[in-house]
Amino acid sequence: MSATRTPGAADRALSLPSMSTPGSPSWDTTELPQGDQKVRAVRDMFDAIAPRYDLVNRIMTFRLDVRWRRKAVRLLDLPSGSRVLDLASGTGDLCIDLRRAGHRPISFDLSFGMLAADRSGAPRSQADILRLPIADGAVDGVTCGFALRNLVDLRTFFDELGRVVRPGGRIALLDVSVPRNRLVRSGHALYFGRIVPRIGGWLSDPAAYRYLPKSVAYLPPASTMLEWLRAAGFHDATHRQLSGGITQLMVATRA
Ligand SMILES: C[S@@+](CC[C@H](N)C(=O)[O-])C[C@H]1O[C@@H](n2cnc3c(N)ncnc32)[C@H](O)[C@@H]1O
């Protein structure tokens, strides 16, 4: 697996126009890349930031990201030994937590750079998680951390989860979010929209960390995502906000 990319590739792929309010819950994605352009931009961006992805994550979240992933695995609530797909696995942090919980994770990610930086030891392959090379009902569960907003078609992804998870199997999906409380939201908009891009720019790829707060706009409201999960066959889908609403976690059981 090669992580080599031309320096600045993410910069070119993510030449984004400015948006008025960084981190605002607009769900207006007209100014962001779409379709194949988005797939290429996302893959190039993660190839570029893979070497320092974990470091920047720990610093910009004050290590809260570690807690969020552990909570996701806890609320996945599957018996030890379960076969769990970690989708958009990145550097494998969720796989490490899944293994600690006694599960048997398999990971898939689009970016060779991220897969090459994976130190979890879980079996891993390159794949677009909208088209999984997995048989119907073949797995006990799925985790997916901080990737929903990177997908070109979230409904297709949820349908794919409904296809591969066996009846009674469970899913836990994490992503960033926008706090509901107005005061917390404005503090977070300042931090996420202005300070995080600087930290990311100093330590890693500036374009990637300018894109990060803007990419929240790809996420539909929680109520829409829950409706789509139910339509995909998950009967008890629930949504919760973590750490004051800066992150969201959805869990559900396959009917
Ligand atoms: C923010 S990282 C999250 C990595 C990891 N799950 C974590 O918790 O740190 C998002 C990941 O999603 C992957 N990704 C984005 N779109 C994808 C797709 N269509 N198929 C597979 N992986 C994808 C990226 O390559 C990247 O590794």
Short mmCIF file of C-alpha atoms and ligand atoms in Angstrom, two decimals:
data_model
loop_
_atom_site.label_atom_id
_atom_site.label_comp_id
_atom_site.label_asym_id
_atom_site.label_seq_id
_atom_site.Cartn_x
_atom_site.Cartn_y
_atom_site.Cartn_z
CA MET A 1 0.00 0.00 0.00
CA SER A 2 1.42 3.37 -0.91
CA ALA A 3 0.66 6.58 0.95
CA THR A 4 2.67 8.71 -1.46
CA ARG A 5 0.83 11.68 -3.00
CA THR A 6 2.00 14.88 -4.55
CA PRO A 7 2.39 17.50 -1.80
CA GLY A 8 -0.55 19.88 -1.91
CA ALA A 9 -2.88 17.37 -3.59
CA ALA A 10 -5.50 17.98 -0.93
CA ASP A 11 -5.13 21.71 -1.51
CA ARG A 12 -6.07 21.37 -5.16
CA ALA A 13 -8.83 18.84 -4.52
CA LEU A 14 -10.36 20.98 -1.81
CA SER A 15 -10.25 24.43 -3.32
CA LEU A 16 -13.33 25.47 -1.41
CA PRO A 17 -15.24 28.69 -1.53
CA SER A 18 -15.78 30.36 1.84
CA MET A 19 -19.01 29.79 3.74
CA SER A 20 -20.58 32.44 5.90
CA THR A 21 -20.73 30.66 9.28
CA PRO A 22 -18.26 27.85 9.85
CA GLY A 23 -19.92 24.91 11.58
CA SER A 24 -23.45 26.22 11.11
CA PRO A 25 -26.13 23.52 10.79
CA SER A 26 -27.18 24.69 7.34
CA TRP A 27 -27.28 21.37 5.45
CA ASP A 28 -26.59 23.55 2.43
CA THR A 29 -23.89 21.76 0.48
CA THR A 30 -24.18 23.62 -2.80
CA GLU A 31 -20.72 25.17 -2.36
CA LEU A 32 -19.01 21.88 -1.44
CA PRO A 33 -17.71 19.16 -3.80
CA GLN A 34 -20.28 16.54 -4.86
CA GLY A 35 -20.32 13.12 -6.54
CA ASP A 36 -17.07 11.81 -8.04
CA GLN A 37 -15.31 15.09 -7.34
CA LYS A 38 -16.08 14.63 -3.64
CA VAL A 39 -14.85 10.99 -3.64
CA ARG A 40 -11.50 12.06 -5.17
CA ALA A 41 -11.18 15.08 -2.89
CA VAL A 42 -11.87 13.01 0.24
CA ARG A 43 -9.46 10.23 -0.76
CA ASP A 44 -6.65 12.65 -1.65
CA MET A 45 -7.22 14.63 1.54
CA PHE A 46 -6.97 11.56 3.80
CA ASP A 47 -3.93 10.24 1.91
CA ALA A 48 -2.28 13.61 2.58
CA ILE A 49 -3.12 13.87 6.30
CA ALA A 50 -2.72 10.19 7.26
CA PRO A 51 0.77 10.45 8.82
CA ARG A 52 -0.34 13.00 11.44
CA TYR A 53 -4.07 12.21 11.58
CA ASP A 54 -4.00 10.67 15.08
CA LEU A 55 -1.79 13.41 16.54
CA VAL A 56 -4.03 16.23 15.25
CA ASN A 57 -7.16 14.40 16.43
CA ARG A 58 -5.85 14.01 19.98
CA ILE A 59 -4.76 17.64 20.18
CA MET A 60 -7.84 19.26 18.63
CA THR A 61 -10.31 17.20 20.71
CA PHE A 62 -8.24 17.23 23.93
CA ARG A 63 -8.36 13.41 23.66
CA LEU A 64 -12.18 13.39 23.81
CA ASP A 65 -12.14 11.42 20.54
CA VAL A 66 -10.74 8.44 22.48
CA ARG A 67 -13.71 8.57 24.85
CA TRP A 68 -16.27 8.94 22.03
CA ARG A 69 -15.00 5.82 20.26
CA ARG A 70 -15.00 3.78 23.49
CA LYS A 71 -18.57 4.86 24.16
CA ALA A 72 -19.58 3.83 20.63
CA VAL A 73 -18.13 0.35 21.18
CA ARG A 74 -19.80 0.09 24.61
CA LEU A 75 -23.20 1.06 23.20
CA LEU A 76 -22.75 -1.30 20.28
CA ASP A 77 -23.50 -3.78 23.03
CA LEU A 78 -22.66 -6.99 21.20
CA PRO A 79 -21.41 -10.21 22.84
CA SER A 80 -17.66 -10.79 22.87
CA GLY A 81 -16.42 -12.56 19.76
CA SER A 82 -18.81 -10.71 17.42
CA ARG A 83 -17.74 -10.14 13.80
CA VAL A 84 -17.82 -6.36 13.39
CA LEU A 85 -17.03 -4.27 10.32
CA ASP A 86 -15.33 -0.98 11.07
CA LEU A 87 -16.19 1.12 8.03
CA ALA A 88 -14.08 4.10 6.96
CA SER A 89 -11.69 2.76 9.56
CA GLY A 90 -8.93 5.31 8.97
CA THR A 91 -5.93 4.54 11.17
CA GLY A 92 -7.85 1.84 13.03
CA ASP A 93 -8.67 3.46 16.39
CA LEU A 94 -12.14 1.88 16.54
CA CYS A 95 -10.66 -1.52 15.60
CA ILE A 96 -8.33 -1.27 18.59
CA ASP A 97 -11.31 -0.60 20.89
CA LEU A 98 -13.34 -3.38 19.25
CA ARG A 99 -10.51 -5.85 19.84
CA ARG A 100 -10.20 -4.73 23.46
CA ALA A 101 -13.91 -5.53 23.85
CA GLY A 102 -13.21 -9.04 22.53
CA HIS A 103 -14.70 -8.53 19.05
CA ARG A 104 -13.28 -9.59 15.68
CA PRO A 105 -13.11 -6.42 13.57
CA ILE A 106 -12.51 -6.18 9.83
CA SER A 107 -11.83 -2.75 8.40
CA PHE A 108 -12.51 -1.04 5.09
CA ASP A 109 -11.38 2.39 3.96
CA LEU A 110 -11.03 4.28 0.70
CA SER A 111 -7.64 5.84 1.46
CA PHE A 112 -4.48 3.73 1.06
CA GLY A 113 -2.66 6.35 3.13
CA MET A 114 -4.98 5.82 6.10
CA LEU A 115 -4.91 2.02 5.71
CA ALA A 116 -1.10 2.12 5.63
CA ALA A 117 -1.08 4.09 8.90
CA ASP A 118 -3.38 1.53 10.60
CA ARG A 119 -1.64 -0.09 13.57
CA SER A 120 -4.65 -2.04 14.89
CA GLY A 121 -3.60 -5.37 13.41
CA ALA A 122 -7.17 -6.00 12.21
CA PRO A 123 -7.60 -7.39 8.66
CA ARG A 124 -8.07 -4.42 6.36
CA SER A 125 -8.92 -3.73 2.72
CA GLN A 126 -9.47 -0.82 0.43
CA ALA A 127 -13.14 -0.41 -0.55
CA ASP A 128 -15.80 2.19 -1.07
CA ILE A 129 -18.15 1.52 1.85
CA LEU A 130 -21.15 2.36 -0.32
CA ARG A 131 -20.47 -0.96 -2.11
CA LEU A 132 -19.22 -3.48 0.43
CA PRO A 133 -17.66 -6.77 -0.75
CA ILE A 134 -19.64 -8.59 1.97
CA ALA A 135 -22.51 -11.08 1.69
CA ASP A 136 -26.04 -10.26 2.89
CA GLY A 137 -26.50 -10.61 6.68
CA ALA A 138 -22.88 -11.78 7.12
CA VAL A 139 -21.83 -9.61 10.08
CA ASP A 140 -22.97 -9.08 13.67
CA GLY A 141 -22.30 -5.38 13.73
CA VAL A 142 -20.85 -2.25 12.19
CA THR A 143 -19.02 0.75 13.58
CA CYS A 144 -18.26 3.89 11.60
CA GLY A 145 -16.37 6.84 13.09
CA PHE A 146 -16.43 10.39 11.73
CA ALA A 147 -17.04 9.48 8.10
CA LEU A 148 -20.76 9.97 7.43
CA ARG A 149 -20.23 13.51 6.14
CA ASN A 150 -17.54 12.28 3.77
CA LEU A 151 -19.89 9.96 1.86
CA VAL A 152 -21.56 11.00 -1.38
CA ASP A 153 -24.85 9.26 -0.56
CA LEU A 154 -25.75 8.61 3.07
CA ARG A 155 -29.01 6.81 2.26
CA THR A 156 -27.19 4.28 0.10
CA PHE A 157 -24.74 3.74 2.97
CA PHE A 158 -27.57 3.08 5.45
CA ASP A 159 -29.19 0.66 2.98
CA GLU A 160 -25.82 -1.11 2.65
CA LEU A 161 -25.67 -1.44 6.46
CA GLY A 162 -29.18 -2.93 6.41
CA ARG A 163 -28.01 -5.43 3.81
CA VAL A 164 -24.80 -6.69 5.51
CA VAL A 165 -25.89 -6.73 9.19
CA ARG A 166 -27.73 -9.90 10.32
CA PRO A 167 -31.13 -9.63 12.03
CA GLY A 168 -30.49 -8.68 15.68
CA GLY A 169 -27.08 -7.22 14.75
CA ARG A 170 -26.12 -3.72 15.85
CA ILE A 171 -24.59 -0.56 14.47
CA ALA A 172 -22.89 2.44 16.14
CA LEU A 173 -22.19 5.52 14.02
CA LEU A 174 -20.23 8.55 15.23
CA ASP A 175 -19.71 11.91 13.60
CA VAL A 176 -19.09 15.52 14.48
CA SER A 177 -22.12 17.67 15.21
CA VAL A 178 -23.31 21.17 15.92
CA PRO A 179 -24.30 21.87 19.57
CA ARG A 180 -27.98 22.75 20.10
CA ASN A 181 -27.32 25.25 22.91
CA ARG A 182 -26.78 28.69 21.38
CA LEU A 183 -23.93 29.70 23.69
CA VAL A 184 -22.06 26.41 23.32
CA ARG A 185 -22.69 26.57 19.57
CA SER A 186 -21.07 29.98 19.15
CA GLY A 187 -18.02 28.99 21.25
CA HIS A 188 -17.74 25.79 19.27
CA ALA A 189 -18.11 27.62 15.94
CA LEU A 190 -15.18 29.83 16.92
CA TYR A 191 -13.02 26.90 18.04
CA PHE A 192 -13.95 24.48 15.24
CA GLY A 193 -14.22 27.10 12.53
CA ARG A 194 -11.17 29.24 13.32
CA ILE A 195 -8.77 27.54 15.77
CA VAL A 196 -8.90 23.92 14.57
CA PRO A 197 -7.96 24.91 10.98
CA ARG A 198 -4.91 26.73 12.40
CA ILE A 199 -3.81 23.80 14.56
CA GLY A 200 -4.35 21.44 11.60
CA GLY A 201 -2.54 23.85 9.30
CA TRP A 202 0.54 24.03 11.55
CA LEU A 203 0.78 20.30 12.12
CA SER A 204 -0.63 18.86 8.91
CA ASP A 205 -2.41 19.93 5.72
CA PRO A 206 -4.04 23.40 5.88
CA ALA A 207 -6.67 22.71 3.18
CA ALA A 208 -7.83 19.54 4.91
CA TYR A 209 -8.42 21.29 8.21
CA ARG A 210 -10.17 24.21 6.53
CA TYR A 211 -12.51 21.67 4.94
CA LEU A 212 -13.24 19.89 8.25
CA PRO A 213 -15.62 22.50 9.80
CA LYS A 214 -17.28 23.11 6.43
CA SER A 215 -17.97 19.42 5.88
CA VAL A 216 -20.46 19.38 8.79
CA ALA A 217 -22.91 20.96 6.35
CA TYR A 218 -23.15 17.61 4.52
CA LEU A 219 -24.90 16.02 7.49
CA PRO A 220 -28.70 15.96 7.46
CA PRO A 221 -30.58 16.67 10.70
CA ALA A 222 -30.66 13.82 13.24
CA SER A 223 -34.37 13.21 12.62
CA THR A 224 -33.70 12.63 8.90
CA MET A 225 -30.83 10.23 9.56
CA LEU A 226 -32.97 8.26 12.04
CA GLU A 227 -35.79 8.06 9.50
CA TRP A 228 -33.35 6.75 6.86
CA LEU A 229 -31.96 4.18 9.31
CA ARG A 230 -35.49 2.92 10.07
CA ALA A 231 -36.23 2.72 6.35
CA ALA A 232 -33.01 0.67 5.96
CA GLY A 233 -34.33 -1.91 8.47
CA PHE A 234 -33.03 -0.67 11.84
CA HIS A 235 -36.08 -0.63 14.13
CA ASP A 236 -34.86 1.10 17.30
CA ALA A 237 -32.51 3.77 15.99
CA THR A 238 -31.56 6.35 18.61
CA HIS A 239 -29.48 9.50 18.44
CA ARG A 240 -27.51 11.20 21.22
CA GLN A 241 -25.26 14.20 21.43
CA LEU A 242 -21.91 13.78 23.21
CA SER A 243 -19.75 16.36 25.01
CA GLY A 244 -22.30 19.15 24.82
CA GLY A 245 -23.29 18.30 21.26
CA ILE A 246 -19.96 18.62 19.46
CA THR A 247 -20.24 14.96 18.48
CA GLN A 248 -23.21 12.72 17.71
CA LEU A 249 -23.71 8.98 18.11
CA MET A 250 -26.44 6.86 16.56
CA VAL A 251 -27.03 3.25 17.57
CA ALA A 252 -29.59 0.83 16.20
CA THR A 253 -30.53 -2.86 15.90
CA ARG A 254 -31.26 -4.67 12.62
CA ALA A 255 -34.85 -5.88 12.66
C1 LIG B 1 -12.33 11.39 9.64
S1 LIG B 1 -11.68 9.85 9.07
C2 LIG B 1 -12.23 8.74 10.33
C3 LIG B 1 -11.32 7.58 10.56
C4 LIG B 1 -11.68 6.67 11.74
N1 LIG B 1 -12.95 6.02 11.55
C5 LIG B 1 -11.66 7.42 13.04
O1 LIG B 1 -12.56 7.21 13.86
O2 LIG B 1 -10.71 8.17 13.28
C6 LIG B 1 -12.79 9.46 7.73
C7 LIG B 1 -12.34 8.25 6.95
O3 LIG B 1 -13.37 7.92 6.02
C8 LIG B 1 -12.76 7.37 4.87
N2 LIG B 1 -13.75 7.40 3.78
C9 LIG B 1 -14.38 8.48 3.27
N3 LIG B 1 -15.23 8.11 2.30
C10 LIG B 1 -15.14 6.76 2.19
C11 LIG B 1 -15.77 5.80 1.37
N4 LIG B 1 -16.70 6.13 0.46
N5 LIG B 1 -15.44 4.50 1.52
C12 LIG B 1 -14.52 4.14 2.44
N6 LIG B 1 -13.89 5.01 3.26
C13 LIG B 1 -14.19 6.31 3.14
C14 LIG B 1 -11.55 8.26 4.69
O4 LIG B 1 -10.58 7.70 3.83
C15 LIG B 1 -11.07 8.43 6.13
O5 LIG B 1 -10.13 7.44 6.49
#
